[in-house]
mmCIF file of C-alpha atoms (C1' of nucleotides) in Angstrom:
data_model
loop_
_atom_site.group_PDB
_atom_site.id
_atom_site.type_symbol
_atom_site.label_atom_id
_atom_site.label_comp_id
_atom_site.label_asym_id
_atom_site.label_seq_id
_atom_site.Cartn_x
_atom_site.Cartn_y
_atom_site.Cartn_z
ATOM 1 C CA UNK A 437 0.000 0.000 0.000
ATOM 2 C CA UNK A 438 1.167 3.825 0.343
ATOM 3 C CA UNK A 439 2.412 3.815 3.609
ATOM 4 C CA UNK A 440 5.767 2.502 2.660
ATOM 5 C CA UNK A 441 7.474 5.639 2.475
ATOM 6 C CA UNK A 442 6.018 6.885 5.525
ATOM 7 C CA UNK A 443 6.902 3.856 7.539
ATOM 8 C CA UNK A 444 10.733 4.024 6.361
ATOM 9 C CA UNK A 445 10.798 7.214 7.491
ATOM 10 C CA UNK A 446 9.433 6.390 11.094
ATOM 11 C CA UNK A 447 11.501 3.498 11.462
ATOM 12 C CA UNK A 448 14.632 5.361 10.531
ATOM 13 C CA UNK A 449 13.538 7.928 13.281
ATOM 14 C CA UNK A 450 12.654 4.846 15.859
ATOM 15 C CA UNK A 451 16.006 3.197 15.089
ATOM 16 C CA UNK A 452 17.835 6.613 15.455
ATOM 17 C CA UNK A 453 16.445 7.230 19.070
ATOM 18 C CA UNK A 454 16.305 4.336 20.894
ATOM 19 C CA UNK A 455 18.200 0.901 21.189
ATOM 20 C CA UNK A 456 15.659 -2.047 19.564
ATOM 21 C CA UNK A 457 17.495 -4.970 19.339
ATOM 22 C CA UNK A 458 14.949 -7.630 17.275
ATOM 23 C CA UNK A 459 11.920 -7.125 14.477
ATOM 24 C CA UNK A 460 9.719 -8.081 17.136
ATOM 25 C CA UNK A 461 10.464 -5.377 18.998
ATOM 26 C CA UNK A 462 10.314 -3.006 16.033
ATOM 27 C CA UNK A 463 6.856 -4.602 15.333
ATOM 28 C CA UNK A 464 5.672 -3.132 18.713
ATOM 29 C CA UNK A 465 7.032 0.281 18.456
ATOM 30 C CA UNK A 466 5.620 0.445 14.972
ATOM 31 C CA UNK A 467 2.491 -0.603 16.159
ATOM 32 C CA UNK A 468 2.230 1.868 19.160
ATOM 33 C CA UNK A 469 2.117 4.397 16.036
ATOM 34 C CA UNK A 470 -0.568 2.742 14.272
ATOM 35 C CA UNK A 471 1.659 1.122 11.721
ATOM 36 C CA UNK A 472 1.306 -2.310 11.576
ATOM 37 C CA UNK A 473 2.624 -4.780 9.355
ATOM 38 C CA UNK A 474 4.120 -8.360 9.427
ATOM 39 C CA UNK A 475 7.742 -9.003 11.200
ATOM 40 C CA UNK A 476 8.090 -10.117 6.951
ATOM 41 C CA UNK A 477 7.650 -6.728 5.979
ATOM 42 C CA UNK A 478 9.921 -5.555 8.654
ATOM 43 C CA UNK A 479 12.772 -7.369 7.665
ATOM 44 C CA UNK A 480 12.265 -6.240 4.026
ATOM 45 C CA UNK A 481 12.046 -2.706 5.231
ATOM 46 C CA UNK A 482 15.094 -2.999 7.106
ATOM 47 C CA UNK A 483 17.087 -4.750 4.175
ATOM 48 C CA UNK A 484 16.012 -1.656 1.907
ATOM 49 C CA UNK A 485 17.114 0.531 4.321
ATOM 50 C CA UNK A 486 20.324 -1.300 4.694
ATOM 51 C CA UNK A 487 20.077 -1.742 8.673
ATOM 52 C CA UNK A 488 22.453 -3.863 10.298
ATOM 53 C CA UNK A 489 22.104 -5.882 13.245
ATOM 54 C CA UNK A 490 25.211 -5.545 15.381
ATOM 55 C CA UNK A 491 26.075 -7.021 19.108
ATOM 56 C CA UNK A 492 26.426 -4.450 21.836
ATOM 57 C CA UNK A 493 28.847 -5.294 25.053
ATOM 58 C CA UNK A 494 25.832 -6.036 27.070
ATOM 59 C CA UNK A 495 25.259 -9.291 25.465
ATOM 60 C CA UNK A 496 22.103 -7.514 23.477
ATOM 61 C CA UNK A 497 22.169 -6.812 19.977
ATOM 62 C CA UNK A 498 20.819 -3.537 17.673
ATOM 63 C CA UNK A 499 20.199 -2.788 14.797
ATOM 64 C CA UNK A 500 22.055 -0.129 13.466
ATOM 65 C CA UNK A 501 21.127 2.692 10.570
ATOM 66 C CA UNK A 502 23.918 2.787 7.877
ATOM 67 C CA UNK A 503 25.511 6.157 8.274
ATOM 68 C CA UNK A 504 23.872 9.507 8.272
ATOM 69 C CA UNK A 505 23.171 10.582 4.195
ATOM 70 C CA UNK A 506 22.539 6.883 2.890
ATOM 71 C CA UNK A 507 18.290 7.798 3.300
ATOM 72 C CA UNK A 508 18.109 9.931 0.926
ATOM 73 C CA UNK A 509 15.062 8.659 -1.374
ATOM 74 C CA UNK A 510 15.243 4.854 -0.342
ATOM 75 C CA UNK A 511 12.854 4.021 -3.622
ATOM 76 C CA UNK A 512 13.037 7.521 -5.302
ATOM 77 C CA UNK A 513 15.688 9.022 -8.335
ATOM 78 C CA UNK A 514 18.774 7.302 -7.269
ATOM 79 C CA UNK A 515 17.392 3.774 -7.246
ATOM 80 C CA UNK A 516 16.196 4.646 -10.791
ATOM 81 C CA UNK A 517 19.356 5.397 -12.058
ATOM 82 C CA UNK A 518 21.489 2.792 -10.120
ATOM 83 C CA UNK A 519 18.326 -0.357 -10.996
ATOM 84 C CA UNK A 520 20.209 -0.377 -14.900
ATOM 85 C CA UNK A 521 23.626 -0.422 -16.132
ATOM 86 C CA UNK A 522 26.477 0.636 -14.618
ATOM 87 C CA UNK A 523 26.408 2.905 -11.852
ATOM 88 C CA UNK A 524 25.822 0.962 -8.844
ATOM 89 C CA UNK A 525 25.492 3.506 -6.254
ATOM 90 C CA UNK A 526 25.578 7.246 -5.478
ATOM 91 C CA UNK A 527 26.479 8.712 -2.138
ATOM 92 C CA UNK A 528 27.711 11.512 -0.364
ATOM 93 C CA UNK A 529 30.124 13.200 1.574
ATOM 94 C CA UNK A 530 30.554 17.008 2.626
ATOM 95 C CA UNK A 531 30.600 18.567 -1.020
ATOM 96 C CA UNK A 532 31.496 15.799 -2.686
ATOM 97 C CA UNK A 533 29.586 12.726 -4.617
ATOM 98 C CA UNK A 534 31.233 9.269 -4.810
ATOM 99 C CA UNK A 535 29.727 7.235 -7.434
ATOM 100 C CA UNK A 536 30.150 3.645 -7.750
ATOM 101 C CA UNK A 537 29.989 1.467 -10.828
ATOM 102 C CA UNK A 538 30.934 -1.693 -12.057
ATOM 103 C CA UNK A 539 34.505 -2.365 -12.475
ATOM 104 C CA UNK A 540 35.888 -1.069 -15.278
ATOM 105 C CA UNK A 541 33.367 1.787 -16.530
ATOM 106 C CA UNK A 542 34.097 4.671 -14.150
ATOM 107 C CA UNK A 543 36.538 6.292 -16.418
ATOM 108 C CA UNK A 544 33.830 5.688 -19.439
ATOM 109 C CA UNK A 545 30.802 6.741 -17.093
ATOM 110 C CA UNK A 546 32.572 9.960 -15.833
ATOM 111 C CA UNK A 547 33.177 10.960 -19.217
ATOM 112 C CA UNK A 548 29.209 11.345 -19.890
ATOM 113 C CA UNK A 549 29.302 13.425 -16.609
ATOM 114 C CA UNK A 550 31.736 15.403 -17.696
ATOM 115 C CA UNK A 551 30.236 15.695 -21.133
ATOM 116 C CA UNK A 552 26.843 16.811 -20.603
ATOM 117 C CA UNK A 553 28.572 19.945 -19.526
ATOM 118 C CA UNK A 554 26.616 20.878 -16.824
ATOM 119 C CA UNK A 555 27.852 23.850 -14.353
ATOM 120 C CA UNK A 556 26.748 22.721 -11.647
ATOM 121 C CA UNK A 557 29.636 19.982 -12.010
ATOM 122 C CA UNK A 558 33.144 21.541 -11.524
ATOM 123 C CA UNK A 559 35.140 17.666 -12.255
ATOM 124 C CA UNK A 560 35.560 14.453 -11.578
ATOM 125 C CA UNK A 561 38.044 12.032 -10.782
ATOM 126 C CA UNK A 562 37.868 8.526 -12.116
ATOM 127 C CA UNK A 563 39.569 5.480 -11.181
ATOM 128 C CA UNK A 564 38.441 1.743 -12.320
ATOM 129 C CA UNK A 565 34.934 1.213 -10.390
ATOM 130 C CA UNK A 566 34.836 4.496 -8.431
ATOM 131 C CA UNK A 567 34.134 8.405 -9.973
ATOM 132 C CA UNK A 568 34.816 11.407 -7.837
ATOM 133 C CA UNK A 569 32.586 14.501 -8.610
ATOM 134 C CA UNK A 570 33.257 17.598 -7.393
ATOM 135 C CA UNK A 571 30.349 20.449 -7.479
ATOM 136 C CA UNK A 572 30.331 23.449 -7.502
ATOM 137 C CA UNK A 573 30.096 25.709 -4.497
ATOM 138 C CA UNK A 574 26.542 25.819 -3.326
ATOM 139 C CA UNK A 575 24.981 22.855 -5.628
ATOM 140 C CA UNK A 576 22.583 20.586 -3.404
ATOM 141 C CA UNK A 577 22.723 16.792 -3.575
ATOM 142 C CA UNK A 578 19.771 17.122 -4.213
ATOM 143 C CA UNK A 579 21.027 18.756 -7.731
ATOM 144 C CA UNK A 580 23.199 16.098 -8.221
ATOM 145 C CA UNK A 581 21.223 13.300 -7.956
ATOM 146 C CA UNK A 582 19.126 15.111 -10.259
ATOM 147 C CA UNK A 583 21.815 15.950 -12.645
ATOM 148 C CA UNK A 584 22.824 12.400 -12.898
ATOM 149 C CA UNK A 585 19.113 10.786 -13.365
ATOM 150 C CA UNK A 586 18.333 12.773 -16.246
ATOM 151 C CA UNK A 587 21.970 12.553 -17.309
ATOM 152 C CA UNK A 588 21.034 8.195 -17.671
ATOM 153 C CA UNK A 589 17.910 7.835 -18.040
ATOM 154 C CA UNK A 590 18.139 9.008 -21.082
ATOM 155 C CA UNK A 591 20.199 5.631 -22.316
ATOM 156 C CA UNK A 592 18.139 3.065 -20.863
ATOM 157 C CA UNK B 771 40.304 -25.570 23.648
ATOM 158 C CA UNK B 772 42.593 -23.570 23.080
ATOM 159 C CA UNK B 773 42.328 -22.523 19.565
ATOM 160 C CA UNK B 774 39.227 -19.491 19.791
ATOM 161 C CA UNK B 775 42.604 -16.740 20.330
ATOM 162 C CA UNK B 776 44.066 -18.237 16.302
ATOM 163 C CA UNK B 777 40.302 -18.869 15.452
ATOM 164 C CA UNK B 778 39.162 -15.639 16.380
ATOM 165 C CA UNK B 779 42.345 -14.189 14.305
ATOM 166 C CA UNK B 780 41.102 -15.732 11.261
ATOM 167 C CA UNK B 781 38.113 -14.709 11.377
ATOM 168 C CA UNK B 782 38.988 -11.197 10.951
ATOM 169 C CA UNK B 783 41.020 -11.965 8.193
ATOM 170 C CA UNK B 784 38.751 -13.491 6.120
ATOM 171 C CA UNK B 785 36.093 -11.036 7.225
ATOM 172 C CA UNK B 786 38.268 -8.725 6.514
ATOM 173 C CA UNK B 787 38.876 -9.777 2.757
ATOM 174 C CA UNK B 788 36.054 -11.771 1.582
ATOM 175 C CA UNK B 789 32.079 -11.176 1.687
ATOM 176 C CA UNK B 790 31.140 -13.853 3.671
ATOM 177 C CA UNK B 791 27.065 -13.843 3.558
ATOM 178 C CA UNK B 792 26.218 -16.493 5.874
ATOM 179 C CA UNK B 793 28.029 -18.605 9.055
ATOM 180 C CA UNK B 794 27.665 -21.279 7.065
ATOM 181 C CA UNK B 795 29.541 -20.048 4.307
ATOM 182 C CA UNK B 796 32.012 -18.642 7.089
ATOM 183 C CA UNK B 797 31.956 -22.304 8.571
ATOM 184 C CA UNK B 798 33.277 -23.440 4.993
ATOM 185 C CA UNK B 799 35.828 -21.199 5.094
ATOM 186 C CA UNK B 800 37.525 -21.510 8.184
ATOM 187 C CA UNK B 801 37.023 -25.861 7.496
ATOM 188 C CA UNK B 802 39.623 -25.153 4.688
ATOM 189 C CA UNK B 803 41.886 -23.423 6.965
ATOM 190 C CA UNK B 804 41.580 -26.722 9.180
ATOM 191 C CA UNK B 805 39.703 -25.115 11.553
ATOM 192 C CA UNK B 806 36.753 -27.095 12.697
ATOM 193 C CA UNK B 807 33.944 -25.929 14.586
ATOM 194 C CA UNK B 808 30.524 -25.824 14.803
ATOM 195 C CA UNK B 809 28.107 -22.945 13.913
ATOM 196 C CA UNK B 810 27.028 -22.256 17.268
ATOM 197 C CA UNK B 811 30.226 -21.721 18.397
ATOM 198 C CA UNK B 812 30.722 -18.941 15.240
ATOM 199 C CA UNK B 813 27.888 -16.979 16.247
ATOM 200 C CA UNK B 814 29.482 -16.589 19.549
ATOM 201 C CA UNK B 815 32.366 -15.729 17.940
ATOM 202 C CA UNK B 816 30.753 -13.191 16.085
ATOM 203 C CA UNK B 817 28.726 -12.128 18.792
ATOM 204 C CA UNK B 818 32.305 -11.305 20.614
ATOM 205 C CA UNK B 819 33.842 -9.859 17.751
ATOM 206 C CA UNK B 820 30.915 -7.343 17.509
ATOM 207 C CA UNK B 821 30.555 -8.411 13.547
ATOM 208 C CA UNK B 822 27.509 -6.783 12.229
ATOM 209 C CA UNK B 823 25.133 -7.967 9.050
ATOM 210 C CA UNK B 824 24.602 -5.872 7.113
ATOM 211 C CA UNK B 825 22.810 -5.998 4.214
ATOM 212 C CA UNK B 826 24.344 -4.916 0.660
ATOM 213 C CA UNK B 827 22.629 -3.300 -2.299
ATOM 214 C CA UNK B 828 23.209 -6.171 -4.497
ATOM 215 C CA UNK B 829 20.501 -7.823 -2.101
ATOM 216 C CA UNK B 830 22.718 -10.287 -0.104
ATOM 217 C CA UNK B 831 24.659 -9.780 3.322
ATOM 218 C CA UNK B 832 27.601 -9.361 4.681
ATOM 219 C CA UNK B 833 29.283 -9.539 7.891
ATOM 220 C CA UNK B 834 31.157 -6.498 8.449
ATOM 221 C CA UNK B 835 33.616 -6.312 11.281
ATOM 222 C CA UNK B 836 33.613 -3.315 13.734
ATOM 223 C CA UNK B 837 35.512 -0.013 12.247
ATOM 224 C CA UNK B 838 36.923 0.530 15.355
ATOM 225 C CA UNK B 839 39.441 -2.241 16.245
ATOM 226 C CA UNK B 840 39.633 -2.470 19.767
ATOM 227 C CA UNK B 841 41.347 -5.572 20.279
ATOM 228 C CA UNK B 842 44.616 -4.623 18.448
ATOM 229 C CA UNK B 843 45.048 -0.949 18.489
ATOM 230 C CA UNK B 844 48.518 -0.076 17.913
ATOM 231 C CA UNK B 845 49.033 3.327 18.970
ATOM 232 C CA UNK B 846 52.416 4.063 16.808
ATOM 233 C CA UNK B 847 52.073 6.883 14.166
ATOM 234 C CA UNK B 848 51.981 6.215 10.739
ATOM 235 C CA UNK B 849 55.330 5.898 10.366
ATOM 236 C CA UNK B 850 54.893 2.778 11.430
ATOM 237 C CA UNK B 851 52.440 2.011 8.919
ATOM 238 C CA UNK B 852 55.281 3.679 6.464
ATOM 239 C CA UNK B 853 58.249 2.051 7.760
ATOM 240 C CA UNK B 854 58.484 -0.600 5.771
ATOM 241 C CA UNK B 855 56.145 -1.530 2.510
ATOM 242 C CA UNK B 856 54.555 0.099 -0.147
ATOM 243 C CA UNK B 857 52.801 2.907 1.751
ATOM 244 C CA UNK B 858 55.139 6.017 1.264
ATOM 245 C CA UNK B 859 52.651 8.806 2.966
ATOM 246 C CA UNK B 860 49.140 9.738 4.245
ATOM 247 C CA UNK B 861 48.615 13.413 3.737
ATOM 248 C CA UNK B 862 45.350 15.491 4.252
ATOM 249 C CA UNK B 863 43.209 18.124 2.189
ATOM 250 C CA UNK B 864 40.301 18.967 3.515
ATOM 251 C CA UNK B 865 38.172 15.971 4.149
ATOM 252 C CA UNK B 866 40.354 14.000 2.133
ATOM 253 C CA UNK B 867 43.336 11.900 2.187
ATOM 254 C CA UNK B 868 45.855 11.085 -0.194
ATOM 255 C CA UNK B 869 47.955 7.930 0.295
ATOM 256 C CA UNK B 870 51.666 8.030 -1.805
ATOM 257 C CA UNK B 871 52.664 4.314 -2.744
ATOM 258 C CA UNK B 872 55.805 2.857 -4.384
ATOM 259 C CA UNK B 873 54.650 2.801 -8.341
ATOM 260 C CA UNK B 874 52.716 0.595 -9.245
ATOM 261 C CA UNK B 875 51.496 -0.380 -5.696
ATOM 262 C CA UNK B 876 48.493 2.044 -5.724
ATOM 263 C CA UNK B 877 45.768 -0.176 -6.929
ATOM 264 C CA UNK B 878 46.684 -3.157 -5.107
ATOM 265 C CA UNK B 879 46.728 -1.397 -1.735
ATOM 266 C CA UNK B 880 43.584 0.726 -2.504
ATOM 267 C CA UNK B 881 42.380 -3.283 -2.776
ATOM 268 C CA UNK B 882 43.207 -3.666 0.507
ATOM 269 C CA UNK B 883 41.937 -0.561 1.836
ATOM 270 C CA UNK B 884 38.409 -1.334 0.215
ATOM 271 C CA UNK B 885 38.231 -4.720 1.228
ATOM 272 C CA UNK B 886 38.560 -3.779 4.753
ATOM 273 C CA UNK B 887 35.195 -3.034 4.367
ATOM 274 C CA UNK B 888 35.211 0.073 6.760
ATOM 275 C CA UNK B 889 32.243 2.239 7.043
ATOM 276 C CA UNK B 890 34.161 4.890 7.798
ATOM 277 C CA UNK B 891 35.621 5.103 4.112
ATOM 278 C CA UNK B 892 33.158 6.112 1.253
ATOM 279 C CA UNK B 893 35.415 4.248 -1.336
ATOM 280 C CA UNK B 894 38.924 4.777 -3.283
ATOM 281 C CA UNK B 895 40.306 6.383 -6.209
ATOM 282 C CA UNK B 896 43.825 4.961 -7.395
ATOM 283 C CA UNK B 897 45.991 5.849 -10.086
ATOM 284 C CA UNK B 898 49.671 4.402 -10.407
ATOM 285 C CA UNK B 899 51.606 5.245 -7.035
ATOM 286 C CA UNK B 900 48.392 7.767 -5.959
ATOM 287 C CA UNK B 901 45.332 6.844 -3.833
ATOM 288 C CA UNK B 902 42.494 9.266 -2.885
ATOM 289 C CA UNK B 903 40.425 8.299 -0.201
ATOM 290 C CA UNK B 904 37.491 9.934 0.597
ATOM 291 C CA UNK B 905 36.170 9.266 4.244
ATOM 292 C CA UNK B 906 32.208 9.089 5.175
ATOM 293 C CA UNK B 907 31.030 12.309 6.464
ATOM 294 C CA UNK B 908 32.286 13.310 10.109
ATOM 295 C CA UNK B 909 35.466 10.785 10.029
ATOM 296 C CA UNK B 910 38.252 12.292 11.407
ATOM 297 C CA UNK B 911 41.587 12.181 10.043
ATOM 298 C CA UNK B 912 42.763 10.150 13.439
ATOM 299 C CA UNK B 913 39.999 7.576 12.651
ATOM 300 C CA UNK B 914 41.228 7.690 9.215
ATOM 301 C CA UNK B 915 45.128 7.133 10.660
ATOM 302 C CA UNK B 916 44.074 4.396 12.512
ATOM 303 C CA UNK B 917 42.323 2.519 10.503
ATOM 304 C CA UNK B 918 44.830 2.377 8.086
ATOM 305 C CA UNK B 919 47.593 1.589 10.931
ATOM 306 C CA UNK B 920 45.543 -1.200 11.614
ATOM 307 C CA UNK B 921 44.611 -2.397 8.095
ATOM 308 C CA UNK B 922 48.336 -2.531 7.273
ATOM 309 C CA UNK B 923 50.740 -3.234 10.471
ATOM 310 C CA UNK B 924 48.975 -6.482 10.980
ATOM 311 C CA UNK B 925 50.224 -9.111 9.152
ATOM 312 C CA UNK B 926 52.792 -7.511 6.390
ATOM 313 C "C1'" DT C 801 -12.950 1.878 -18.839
ATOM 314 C "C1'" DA C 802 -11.072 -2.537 -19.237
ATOM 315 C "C1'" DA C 803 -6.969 -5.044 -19.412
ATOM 316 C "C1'" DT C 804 -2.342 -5.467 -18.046
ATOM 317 C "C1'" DT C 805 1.616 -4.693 -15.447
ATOM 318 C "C1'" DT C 806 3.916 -3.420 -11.237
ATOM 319 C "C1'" DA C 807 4.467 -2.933 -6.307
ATOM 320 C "C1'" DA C 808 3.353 -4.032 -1.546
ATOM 321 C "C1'" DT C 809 2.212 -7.246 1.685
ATOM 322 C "C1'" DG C 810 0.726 -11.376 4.515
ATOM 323 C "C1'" DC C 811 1.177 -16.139 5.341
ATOM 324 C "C1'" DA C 812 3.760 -20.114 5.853
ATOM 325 C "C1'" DA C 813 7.818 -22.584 4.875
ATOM 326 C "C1'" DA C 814 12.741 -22.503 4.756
ATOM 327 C "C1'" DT C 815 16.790 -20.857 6.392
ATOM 328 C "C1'" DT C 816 19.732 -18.792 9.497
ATOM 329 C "C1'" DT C 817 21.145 -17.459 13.947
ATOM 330 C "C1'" DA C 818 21.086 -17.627 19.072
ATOM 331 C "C1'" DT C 819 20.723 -20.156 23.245
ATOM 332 C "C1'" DT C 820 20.102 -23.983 26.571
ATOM 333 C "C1'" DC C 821 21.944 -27.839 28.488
ATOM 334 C "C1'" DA C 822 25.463 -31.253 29.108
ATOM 335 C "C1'" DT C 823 30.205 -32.290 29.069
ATOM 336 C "C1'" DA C 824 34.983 -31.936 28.770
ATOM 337 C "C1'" DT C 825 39.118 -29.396 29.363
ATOM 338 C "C1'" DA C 826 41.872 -25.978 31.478
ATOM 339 C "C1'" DA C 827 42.843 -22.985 35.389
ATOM 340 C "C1'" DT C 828 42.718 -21.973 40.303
ATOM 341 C "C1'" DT C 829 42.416 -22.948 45.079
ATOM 342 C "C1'" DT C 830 42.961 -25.470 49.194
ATOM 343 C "C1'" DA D 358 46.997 -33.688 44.091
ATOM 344 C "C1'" DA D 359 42.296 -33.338 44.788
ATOM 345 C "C1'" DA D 360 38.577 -30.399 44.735
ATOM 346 C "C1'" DT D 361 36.539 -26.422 42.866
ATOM 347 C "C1'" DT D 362 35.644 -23.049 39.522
ATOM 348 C "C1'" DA D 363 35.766 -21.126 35.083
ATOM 349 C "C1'" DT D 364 35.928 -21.564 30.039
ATOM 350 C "C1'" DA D 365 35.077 -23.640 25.620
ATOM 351 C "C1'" DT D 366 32.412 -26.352 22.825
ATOM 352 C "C1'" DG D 367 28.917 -29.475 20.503
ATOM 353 C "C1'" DA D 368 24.275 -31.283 19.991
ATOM 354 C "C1'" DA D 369 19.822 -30.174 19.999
ATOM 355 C "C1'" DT D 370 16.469 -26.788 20.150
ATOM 356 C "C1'" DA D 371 14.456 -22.388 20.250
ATOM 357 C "C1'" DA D 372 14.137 -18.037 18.376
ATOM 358 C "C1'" DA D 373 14.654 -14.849 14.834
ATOM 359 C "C1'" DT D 374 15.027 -13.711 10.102
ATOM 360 C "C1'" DT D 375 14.478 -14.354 5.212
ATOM 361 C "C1'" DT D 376 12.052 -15.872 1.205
ATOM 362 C "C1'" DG D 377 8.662 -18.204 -2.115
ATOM 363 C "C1'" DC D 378 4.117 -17.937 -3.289
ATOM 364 C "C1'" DA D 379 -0.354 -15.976 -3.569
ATOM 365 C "C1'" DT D 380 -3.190 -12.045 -3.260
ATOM 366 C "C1'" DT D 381 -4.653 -7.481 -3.456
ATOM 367 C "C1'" DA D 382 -4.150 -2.676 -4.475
ATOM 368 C "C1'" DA D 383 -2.235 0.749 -7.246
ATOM 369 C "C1'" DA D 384 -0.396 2.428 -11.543
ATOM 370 C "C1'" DT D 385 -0.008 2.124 -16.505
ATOM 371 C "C1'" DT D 386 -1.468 1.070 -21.038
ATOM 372 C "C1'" DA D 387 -4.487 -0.050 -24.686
#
DNA sequence: TAATTTAATGCAAATTTATTCATATAATTT
DNA sequence: AAATTATATGAATAAATTTGCATTAAATTA
C-alpha cells in the first residue's frame, strides 16, 4: 500500500532514538504508532534501508542505521538510475559525490558526466569502479542526484 | 580448547577480505583453513567480535567487522604504517586523504583498503603510485590514521 | 474503462542465527 | 593432588530472520 514511504521514514527515526534490538520489537514500536505490518515486511524494510544488526557489550544486539546521508530517497531518483547499467550507487560526503559502478566503466561513465557539460559539475576524478565529482560551491545533492538521473535515463 | 585466540584471528582476516554472507559459508571457510567448529560456536564468535550484518545493495549480506578495532590498536604513528612496505605517505586536504605508494602499488593497496570493508571510508580512487580516499562524512583524520595503521601493520 | 503490469504485503515454509543444556578441558584454590 | 571453579564447545532446540508464493491494491497502457 502507500504507507511505505512513511513507515521508512518512522523506522529510521525509531532506530535513530532508541536501542531495539529484534523485528519483534520493532513490530511493537511500529504498532504503538498505528503502523502495523508483518515481522516479513519488517525485515524487508530494514534490508532496503540497509540496517544492520550488530552485538552491543551487554550481550544484546541492535540494529544499526547505515551512516547519516545513505536515506536519501530509499525508492526515489537514485534507485532509478542505479536499478540499470552501470552505476551501482551514489552517495555523499561534505561537497562531494562518490559514485560507484561496475569495475571497469568509471573512467567511461565519468566521461558522460563530464560531457553533458553541466555547471553545476566543476570535475571528476575517475579510477576503475569508483568516480569522484566535485560540485560546484553551493549545488545541493539534491542537484546532483538530479543531474545524474536525467543525465542516464536518457540511455536506458 | 585452546584454539578461539588463532580462530578468532582468522576470522577477521577473512572477514576482513572476503564477503562472507552467511556462518555457514564462514563455517566453509575456516574448514579449509583446518579449523573445525561448529556454527554455534561462530555466532558466539561473532557475537564477541561485535561483527555486524549488514545488508548490501546487491541484495545479499555481509558480515562487516567493527571499524573501530579495539582488540589490536597499535598506537604508533603512521610511520609505522610507512616504515616498511609500499605505503610512502598519508597526507590530508580537507576531508580528504591522499595515500603516496611505491609505483605501481596504488591499486593493489587501494584493494586492501576497500576490502577492509570500513564504514568509515566512502570508497577509493587509485591511479599508479596515488590513492584518494574519501572518508564518510564526520570521520576524522585520526579515525582515518588508525584505521589504516591497523589495516596494514597487521600481518605484512 | 477494461486489461495489463507493477508494487506491496501477509502467510507459511525454509533458512539462518542464538541459546540452553550437558560435558569436557583448562585454570585456580585449598 | 584433589577439589573447585571457570571456560570452551557441541548437539539439539528455540528463536529470529528471510524468502517463495499468492493475493490485493495501485499504476499504466491499450
Amino acid at each position: 500500500m502507500k504507507n511505505k514511504r512513511n513507515r521508512l521514514q518512522v523506522i529510521t527515526e525509531i532506530l535513530r532514538s532508541s536501542v531495539v534490538g529484534s523485528q519483534e520489537d520493532l513490530l511493537r514500536l511500529l504498532s504503538e504508532r498505528k503502523l502495523n505490518v508483518t515481522q516479513a515486511t519488517l525485515s524487508r524494510d530494514l534490508k532496503l534501508l540497509k540496517v544492520a544488526k550488530t552485538p552491543l557489550t551487554n550481550g544484546t544486539y541492535k540494529y544499526v542505521l547505515p551512516s547519516i546521508t545513505k536515506t536519501i530517497s530509499p525508492q526515489g531518483t537514485y534507485n532509478h538510475l542505479t536499478s540499470h547499467g552501470a552505476v551501482l550507487s551514489i552517495e555523499f560526503s561534505g561537497q562531494l559525490a562518490v559514485v560507484k559502478t561496475k569495475p571497469g566503466y568509471a573512467s567511461a561513465i565519468a566521461w558522460d558526466i563530464d560531457n553533458k557539460g553541466s555547471v553545476e559539475i566543476l570535475g571528476t576524478i575517475a579510477g576503475d569502479d569508483t568516480i569522484l565529482i566535485i560540485p560546484r560551491e553551493g549545488v545541493s545533492r539534491e542537484q546532483i542526484l538530479e543531474l545524474m538521473d536525467v543525465t542516464f535515463s536518457e540511455e536506458k
